[in-house]
PDB file of C-alpha atoms in Angstrom:
ATOM      1  CA  HIS B   1      -4.446   2.042  -9.289  1.00 88.00           C
ATOM      2  CA  PRO B   2      -1.322   1.039 -11.648  1.00 90.00           C
ATOM      3  CA  ALA B   3      -0.326   3.940 -14.233  1.00 90.00           C
ATOM      4  CA  ASP B   4      -2.019   3.581 -18.204  1.00 92.00           C
ATOM      5  CA  PRO B   5      -0.082   1.093 -20.133  1.00 92.00           C
ATOM      6  CA  THR B   6       2.321   2.985 -22.042  1.00 91.00           C
ATOM      7  CA  ALA B   7       2.749   2.299 -26.078  1.00 90.00           C
ATOM      8  CA  ALA B   8       5.980  -0.559 -25.158  1.00 88.00           C
ATOM      9  CA  GLU B   9       4.072  -2.445 -22.555  1.00 89.00           C
ATOM     10  CA  GLN B  10       0.409  -2.920 -24.861  1.00 87.00           C
ATOM     11  CA  LEU B  11       2.482  -4.754 -27.808  1.00 77.00           C
ATOM     12  CA  PRO B  12       1.525  -6.323 -29.808  1.00 77.00           C
ATOM     13  CA  ASP B  13      -1.851  -6.536 -29.453  1.00 78.00           C
ATOM     14  CA  GLY B  14      -3.201  -3.449 -27.413  1.00 83.00           C
ATOM     15  CA  SER B  15      -5.319  -5.242 -24.934  1.00 88.00           C
ATOM     16  CA  PHE B  16      -3.629  -3.964 -22.290  1.00 93.00           C
ATOM     17  CA  THR B  17      -5.413  -1.770 -19.604  1.00 92.00           C
ATOM     18  CA  ASP B  18      -4.072  -0.370 -16.209  1.00 92.00           C
ATOM     19  CA  GLY B  19      -5.857  -3.412 -14.222  1.00 92.00           C
ATOM     20  CA  ASP B  20      -3.678  -5.574 -16.105  1.00 94.00           C
ATOM     21  CA  PHE B  21      -0.801  -4.076 -14.030  1.00 94.00           C
ATOM     22  CA  GLU B  22      -2.255  -4.668 -10.770  1.00 93.00           C
ATOM     23  CA  PHE B  23      -0.205  -7.391  -7.970  1.00 94.00           C
ATOM     24  CA  ILE B  24      -0.495  -7.906  -4.553  1.00 93.00           C
ATOM     25  CA  GLU B  25       2.459  -8.840  -1.966  1.00 92.00           C
ATOM     26  CA  LEU B  26       2.328 -10.869   0.560  1.00 92.00           C
ATOM     27  CA  LYS B  27       5.503 -11.225   3.752  1.00 91.00           C
ATOM     28  CA  ASN B  28       5.931 -13.565   6.329  1.00 91.00           C
ATOM     29  CA  VAL B  29       6.474 -11.227   9.342  1.00 88.00           C
ATOM     30  CA  SER B  30       6.709 -14.145  11.633  1.00 89.00           C
ATOM     31  CA  ALA B  31       9.386 -16.478  12.860  1.00 93.00           C
ATOM     32  CA  VAL B  32       7.944 -19.750  11.863  1.00 96.00           C
ATOM     33  CA  THR B  33       7.081 -21.056   7.993  1.00 97.00           C
ATOM     34  CA  LEU B  34       3.610 -20.617   7.139  1.00 93.00           C
ATOM     35  CA  ASP B  35       1.585 -23.167   5.288  1.00 94.00           C
ATOM     36  CA  LEU B  36      -0.988 -21.607   2.554  1.00 94.00           C
ATOM     37  CA  SER B  37      -2.795 -24.487   1.647  1.00 94.00           C
ATOM     38  CA  GLY B  38      -6.106 -23.876   0.872  1.00 94.00           C
ATOM     39  CA  ALA B  39      -6.190 -20.189   2.092  1.00 94.00           C
ATOM     40  CA  SER B  40      -8.417 -18.124   0.007  1.00 95.00           C
ATOM     41  CA  PHE B  41      -8.634 -14.808  -1.002  1.00 93.00           C
ATOM     42  CA  VAL B  42     -12.624 -14.249  -0.268  1.00 89.00           C
ATOM     43  CA  ASP B  43     -13.405 -10.374  -1.074  1.00 88.00           C
ATOM     44  CA  GLY B  44     -11.569  -7.893  -3.283  1.00 86.00           C
ATOM     45  CA  ILE B  45      -9.703 -10.880  -5.793  1.00 92.00           C
ATOM     46  CA  GLU B  46      -9.933 -13.979  -5.703  1.00 94.00           C
ATOM     47  CA  TYR B  47      -7.126 -16.716  -5.405  1.00 96.00           C
ATOM     48  CA  THR B  48      -6.583 -20.085  -3.448  1.00 96.00           C
ATOM     49  CA  PHE B  49      -3.453 -21.415  -2.061  1.00 96.00           C
ATOM     50  CA  PRO B  50      -2.626 -24.993  -3.695  1.00 96.00           C
ATOM     51  CA  ALA B  51      -1.899 -27.433  -1.609  1.00 95.00           C
ATOM     52  CA  GLY B  52       1.511 -27.525  -0.251  1.00 95.00           C
ATOM     53  CA  ALA B  53       2.039 -23.575  -0.237  1.00 95.00           C
ATOM     54  CA  THR B  54       4.061 -21.821   2.081  1.00 95.00           C
ATOM     55  CA  LEU B  55       6.000 -18.724   2.816  1.00 95.00           C
ATOM     56  CA  ALA B  56       8.997 -18.978   4.877  1.00 96.00           C
ATOM     57  CA  PRO B  57      10.044 -16.396   7.904  1.00 94.00           C
ATOM     58  CA  GLY B  58      10.726 -12.837   6.140  1.00 90.00           C
ATOM     59  CA  ALA B  59      10.289 -14.475   2.382  1.00 92.00           C
ATOM     60  CA  VAL B  60       7.511 -12.797   0.048  1.00 93.00           C
ATOM     61  CA  LEU B  61       5.294 -13.975  -2.887  1.00 95.00           C
ATOM     62  CA  VAL B  62       4.025 -11.518  -5.377  1.00 96.00           C
ATOM     63  CA  LEU B  63       0.226 -12.122  -6.797  1.00 97.00           C
ATOM     64  CA  VAL B  64      -0.533 -10.661 -10.142  1.00 96.00           C
ATOM     65  CA  SER B  65      -3.436  -9.395 -12.136  1.00 96.00           C
ATOM     66  CA  ASN B  66      -1.942 -10.347 -15.469  1.00 95.00           C
ATOM     67  CA  VAL B  67       0.560 -12.958 -15.514  1.00 95.00           C
ATOM     68  CA  THR B  68       1.678 -11.491 -19.557  1.00 93.00           C
ATOM     69  CA  ALA B  69       1.481  -8.022 -18.688  1.00 94.00           C
ATOM     70  CA  PHE B  70       3.193  -8.465 -15.136  1.00 94.00           C
ATOM     71  CA  PRO B  71       6.497  -8.626 -16.440  1.00 93.00           C
ATOM     72  CA  ARG B  72       6.164  -6.137 -18.869  1.00 92.00           C
ATOM     73  CA  ARG B  73       6.437  -3.687 -16.951  1.00 92.00           C
ATOM     74  CA  TYR B  74       8.133  -4.728 -13.819  1.00 91.00           C
ATOM     75  CA  GLY B  75      10.876  -6.959 -15.043  1.00 90.00           C
ATOM     76  CA  ALA B  76      11.048 -10.967 -15.861  1.00 88.00           C
ATOM     77  CA  GLY B  77      13.376 -11.241 -12.822  1.00 88.00           C
ATOM     78  CA  ILE B  78      10.301 -11.696 -10.237  1.00 91.00           C
ATOM     79  CA  THR B  79       9.150 -14.817  -9.356  1.00 91.00           C
ATOM     80  CA  VAL B  80       4.898 -14.619  -9.911  1.00 95.00           C
ATOM     81  CA  PHE B  81       3.243 -17.190  -7.325  1.00 96.00           C
ATOM     82  CA  GLY B  82      -0.128 -16.932  -8.957  1.00 96.00           C
ATOM     83  CA  GLU B  83      -2.969 -15.411 -11.545  1.00 97.00           C
ATOM     84  CA  TYR B  84      -5.506 -14.100  -9.113  1.00 96.00           C
ATOM     85  CA  GLY B  85      -9.050 -13.740 -10.680  1.00 95.00           C
ATOM     86  CA  GLY B  86     -11.029 -10.486 -10.930  1.00 91.00           C
ATOM     87  CA  GLN B  87      -9.351  -6.920 -10.048  1.00 88.00           C
ATOM     88  CA  LEU B  88      -9.574  -4.273  -6.741  1.00 87.00           C
ATOM     89  CA  ASP B  89     -11.740  -1.711  -7.325  1.00 88.00           C
ATOM     90  CA  ASN B  90      -9.637   1.792  -7.880  1.00 84.00           C
ATOM     91  CA  THR B  91     -12.040   3.838  -5.899  1.00 86.00           C
ATOM     92  CA  GLY B  92     -11.365   1.488  -2.619  1.00 87.00           C
ATOM     93  CA  ASP B  93     -11.808  -2.174  -1.856  1.00 89.00           C
ATOM     94  CA  ARG B  94     -11.516  -4.581   0.880  1.00 92.00           C
ATOM     95  CA  LEU B  95      -9.006  -7.253   1.116  1.00 91.00           C
ATOM     96  CA  GLU B  96      -9.736 -10.526   3.054  1.00 92.00           C
ATOM     97  CA  LEU B  97      -7.850 -13.652   3.106  1.00 93.00           C
ATOM     98  CA  ARG B  98      -8.879 -16.413   5.889  1.00 93.00           C
ATOM     99  CA  TYR B  99      -8.227 -20.506   5.869  1.00 90.00           C
ATOM    100  CA  PRO B 100     -10.817 -23.149   5.594  1.00 87.00           C
ATOM    101  CA  PHE B 101     -11.499 -22.304   9.063  1.00 84.00           C
ATOM    102  CA  GLY B 102     -11.828 -19.681  11.727  1.00 79.00           C
ATOM    103  CA  GLY B 103     -11.884 -16.316  11.066  1.00 79.00           C
ATOM    104  CA  PRO B 104      -9.918 -13.966   8.990  1.00 87.00           C
ATOM    105  CA  VAL B 105      -5.913 -13.945   8.545  1.00 85.00           C
ATOM    106  CA  LEU B 106      -5.738 -10.383   6.782  1.00 87.00           C
ATOM    107  CA  ALA B 107      -9.080  -8.591   6.493  1.00 90.00           C
ATOM    108  CA  PHE B 108      -9.115  -4.096   5.910  1.00 91.00           C
ATOM    109  CA  THR B 109     -10.964  -2.046   3.594  1.00 92.00           C
ATOM    110  CA  TRP B 110      -8.518   1.355   2.292  1.00 87.00           C
ATOM    111  CA  ARG B 111      -9.575   4.539   0.140  1.00 86.00           C
ATOM    112  CA  ASP B 112      -8.266   6.065  -2.903  1.00 83.00           C
ATOM    113  CA  ASP B 113      -8.054   9.410  -1.074  1.00 81.00           C
ATOM    114  CA  TRP B 114      -5.712   8.223   0.917  1.00 84.00           C
ATOM    115  CA  HIS B 115      -2.657   8.762  -0.841  1.00 81.00           C
ATOM    116  CA  SER B 116      -3.232  10.404  -3.942  1.00 79.00           C
ATOM    117  CA  PRO B 117       0.002   9.295  -5.945  1.00 80.00           C
ATOM    118  CA  THR B 118      -1.273   5.473  -5.372  1.00 83.00           C
ATOM    119  CA  ASP B 119      -4.506   6.624  -7.136  1.00 85.00           C
ATOM    120  CA  GLY B 120      -3.871   6.381 -11.330  1.00 84.00           C
ATOM    121  CA  THR B 121       0.031   8.110 -10.951  1.00 83.00           C
ATOM    122  CA  GLY B 122       2.224   4.614 -10.685  1.00 82.00           C
ATOM    123  CA  TYR B 123       2.730   4.539  -6.897  1.00 84.00           C
ATOM    124  CA  SER B 124       1.942   1.181  -4.915  1.00 87.00           C
ATOM    125  CA  LEU B 125       0.667   1.372  -1.130  1.00 86.00           C
ATOM    126  CA  VAL B 126       2.756   0.456   1.210  1.00 86.00           C
ATOM    127  CA  ALA B 127       2.306  -1.051   4.929  1.00 86.00           C
ATOM    128  CA  LEU B 128       4.232   1.827   7.664  1.00 81.00           C
ATOM    129  CA  ASP B 129       4.177  -1.141   9.879  1.00 78.00           C
ATOM    130  CA  GLN B 130       6.242  -4.031   8.470  1.00 74.00           C
ATOM    131  CA  ASN B 131       5.276  -6.163  11.783  1.00 73.00           C
ATOM    132  CA  ALA B 132       1.483  -6.485  10.957  1.00 65.00           C
ATOM    133  CA  SER B 133       0.372  -4.885  13.692  1.00 70.00           C
ATOM    134  CA  ALA B 134      -1.499  -1.547  13.029  1.00 76.00           C
ATOM    135  CA  ASP B 135      -4.858  -1.012  11.759  1.00 86.00           C
ATOM    136  CA  GLY B 136      -4.806  -1.514   8.156  1.00 87.00           C
ATOM    137  CA  ASN B 137      -8.001   0.495   8.019  1.00 90.00           C
ATOM    138  CA  LEU B 138      -6.379   3.231   8.785  1.00 85.00           C
ATOM    139  CA  ALA B 139      -4.675   5.886   6.059  1.00 82.00           C
ATOM    140  CA  ALA B 140      -2.092   6.757   8.855  1.00 80.00           C
ATOM    141  CA  SER B 141      -1.298   2.850   8.546  1.00 86.00           C
ATOM    142  CA  TRP B 142       0.258   3.002   5.117  1.00 85.00           C
ATOM    143  CA  ALA B 143       1.907   4.920   2.512  1.00 83.00           C
ATOM    144  CA  ILE B 144       3.347   5.051  -0.870  1.00 84.00           C
ATOM    145  CA  SER B 145       6.107   3.398  -2.392  1.00 83.00           C
ATOM    146  CA  PRO B 146       9.820   5.092  -3.086  1.00 79.00           C
ATOM    147  CA  GLU B 147       9.734   4.212  -6.467  1.00 81.00           C
ATOM    148  CA  THR B 148       6.956   3.993  -9.558  1.00 82.00           C
ATOM    149  CA  GLY B 149       5.500   1.153  -9.149  1.00 81.00           C
ATOM    150  CA  GLY B 150       6.408  -0.015  -6.053  1.00 81.00           C
ATOM    151  CA  SER B 151       9.316  -3.097  -5.494  1.00 82.00           C
ATOM    152  CA  PRO B 152       7.168  -6.188  -6.001  1.00 88.00           C
ATOM    153  CA  GLY B 153       9.275  -8.991  -5.192  1.00 83.00           C
ATOM    154  CA  SER B 154      11.878  -7.318  -3.078  1.00 77.00           C
ATOM    155  CA  GLY B 155       9.901  -7.040   0.241  1.00 70.00           C
ATOM    156  CA  SER B 156      11.616  -3.250   0.750  1.00 69.00           C
ATOM    157  CA  THR B 157      10.726  -1.641   3.806  1.00 69.00           C
ATOM    158  CA  GLY B 158      11.124   1.570   2.066  1.00 70.00           C
ATOM    159  CA  TYR B 159       8.139   4.136   1.810  1.00 74.00           C
ATOM    160  CA  SER B 160       7.817   7.576   0.886  1.00 73.00           C
ATOM    161  CA  LEU B 161       5.130  10.055   2.401  1.00 70.00           C
ATOM    162  CA  THR B 162       3.931  12.783   0.572  1.00 73.00           C
ATOM    163  CA  PHE B 163       2.456  16.091   2.939  1.00 79.00           C
ATOM    164  CA  GLY B 164      -1.295  14.636   2.476  1.00 74.00           C
ATOM    165  CA  SER B 165      -0.052  11.277   3.921  1.00 71.00           C
ATOM    166  CA  TRP B 166       2.322  12.938   6.670  1.00 78.00           C
ATOM    167  CA  ARG B 167      -0.485  14.596   7.504  1.00 80.00           C
ATOM    168  CA  HIS B 168      -2.568  11.292   7.764  1.00 74.00           C
ATOM    169  CA  TYR B 169      -0.190  10.160   9.584  1.00 75.00           C
ATOM    170  CA  HIS B 170       0.003  12.471  12.382  1.00 83.00           C
ATOM    171  CA  PHE B 171      -3.345  13.959  12.543  1.00 86.00           C
ATOM    172  CA  THR B 172      -6.513  11.903  13.238  1.00 82.00           C
ATOM    173  CA  ASP B 173      -9.368  13.147  10.328  1.00 79.00           C
ATOM    174  CA  ALA B 174     -11.224  14.665  13.204  1.00 87.00           C
ATOM    175  CA  GLU B 175      -8.160  16.682  14.048  1.00 89.00           C
ATOM    176  CA  GLN B 176      -7.482  17.502  10.542  1.00 87.00           C
ATOM    177  CA  ALA B 177     -10.880  19.144   9.584  1.00 87.00           C
ATOM    178  CA  GLN B 178     -10.109  21.776  12.872  1.00 89.00           C
ATOM    179  CA  PRO B 179      -8.466  25.370  11.928  1.00 91.00           C
ATOM    180  CA  GLY B 180      -5.662  26.267  12.894  1.00 92.00           C
ATOM    181  CA  LEU B 181      -4.439  22.359  13.693  1.00 93.00           C
ATOM    182  CA  ALA B 182      -3.185  19.776  10.737  1.00 91.00           C
ATOM    183  CA  GLY B 183      -2.849  22.529   7.552  1.00 91.00           C
ATOM    184  CA  PRO B 184       0.389  23.185   6.459  1.00 89.00           C
ATOM    185  CA  HIS B 185       0.985  26.496   7.420  1.00 92.00           C
ATOM    186  CA  ASP B 186      -0.252  25.769  11.171  1.00 93.00           C
ATOM    187  CA  ASP B 187       2.059  24.953  13.756  1.00 93.00           C
ATOM    188  CA  PRO B 188       0.288  23.105  16.436  1.00 92.00           C
ATOM    189  CA  ASP B 189       3.704  22.524  18.807  1.00 92.00           C
ATOM    190  CA  GLY B 190       4.695  26.443  18.586  1.00 91.00           C
ATOM    191  CA  ASP B 191       8.482  25.728  17.746  1.00 92.00           C
ATOM    192  CA  ASP B 192       7.897  28.158  14.468  1.00 91.00           C
ATOM    193  CA  LEU B 193       8.191  25.453  11.948  1.00 91.00           C
ATOM    194  CA  ASN B 194       4.599  25.200  10.669  1.00 92.00           C
ATOM    195  CA  ASN B 195       3.374  21.498   9.278  1.00 90.00           C
ATOM    196  CA  PHE B 196       4.805  21.723   5.776  1.00 88.00           C
ATOM    197  CA  LEU B 197       8.534  22.808   7.010  1.00 89.00           C
ATOM    198  CA  GLU B 198       8.138  19.539   9.829  1.00 87.00           C
ATOM    199  CA  HIS B 199       7.405  17.173   6.869  1.00 84.00           C
ATOM    200  CA  ALA B 200      10.132  18.676   4.923  1.00 83.00           C
ATOM    201  CA  LEU B 201      12.662  17.884   7.942  1.00 86.00           C
ATOM    202  CA  GLY B 202      11.266  14.893   8.752  1.00 83.00           C
ATOM    203  CA  THR B 203       9.886  16.488  12.628  1.00 89.00           C
ATOM    204  CA  ASP B 204       7.111  15.374  14.942  1.00 90.00           C
ATOM    205  CA  PRO B 205       4.398  18.399  14.528  1.00 92.00           C
ATOM    206  CA  ARG B 206       3.709  17.294  18.498  1.00 90.00           C
ATOM    207  CA  SER B 207       6.856  17.612  20.058  1.00 89.00           C
ATOM    208  CA  SER B 208       8.502  21.252  19.659  1.00 87.00           C
ATOM    209  CA  THR B 209      11.748  20.910  17.704  1.00 79.00           C
ATOM    210  CA  PRO B 210      15.099  23.069  19.359  1.00 77.00           C
ATOM    211  CA  GLN B 211      16.010  26.225  16.946  1.00 67.00           C
ATOM    212  CA  SER B 212      19.748  26.363  16.955  1.00 62.00           C
TER     213      SER B 212
END
């Protein structure tokens, strides 16, 4: 859910909306070149990769909602692979990428209440596990970009964790509903560092941190 367009981004006709600044970045985390010919996003957005489309090991590609709006916010130096149809639902949506044969290559559903900075303030949702082994349907698999707007096309592995996203990462939904366990002032490992301090220090709330 990108931030609303600024006055400068709206020039010349003022027709852009926040959705025009959406993008999706795909990264090949395997050791072989991927042949994307005919692969399609069939849920969330609509896009079919053309014949001959490939993605080298470690490479990234960027698909955008609007090829005219995108460089006004993110700069003209980013190569855009293509423009997709439709827009992602800001309240949560499902993405599915599949080849013409077989099951989905990639499929997950996210919610807008996972990480509040990604819902309208401009930060993008980024995968915590760059090797794609985590369950994309869980809030704990995702974090927020370190910078407003993310870093499309760079393949950046950076991320930030607000207290809310940090709590998703360390506690299940059921645990967050339990009193005295996952709140900012709770101290589940009994080391005299409450959860908010554990978040600030980057320590594990389930493993006692030695005090000096």
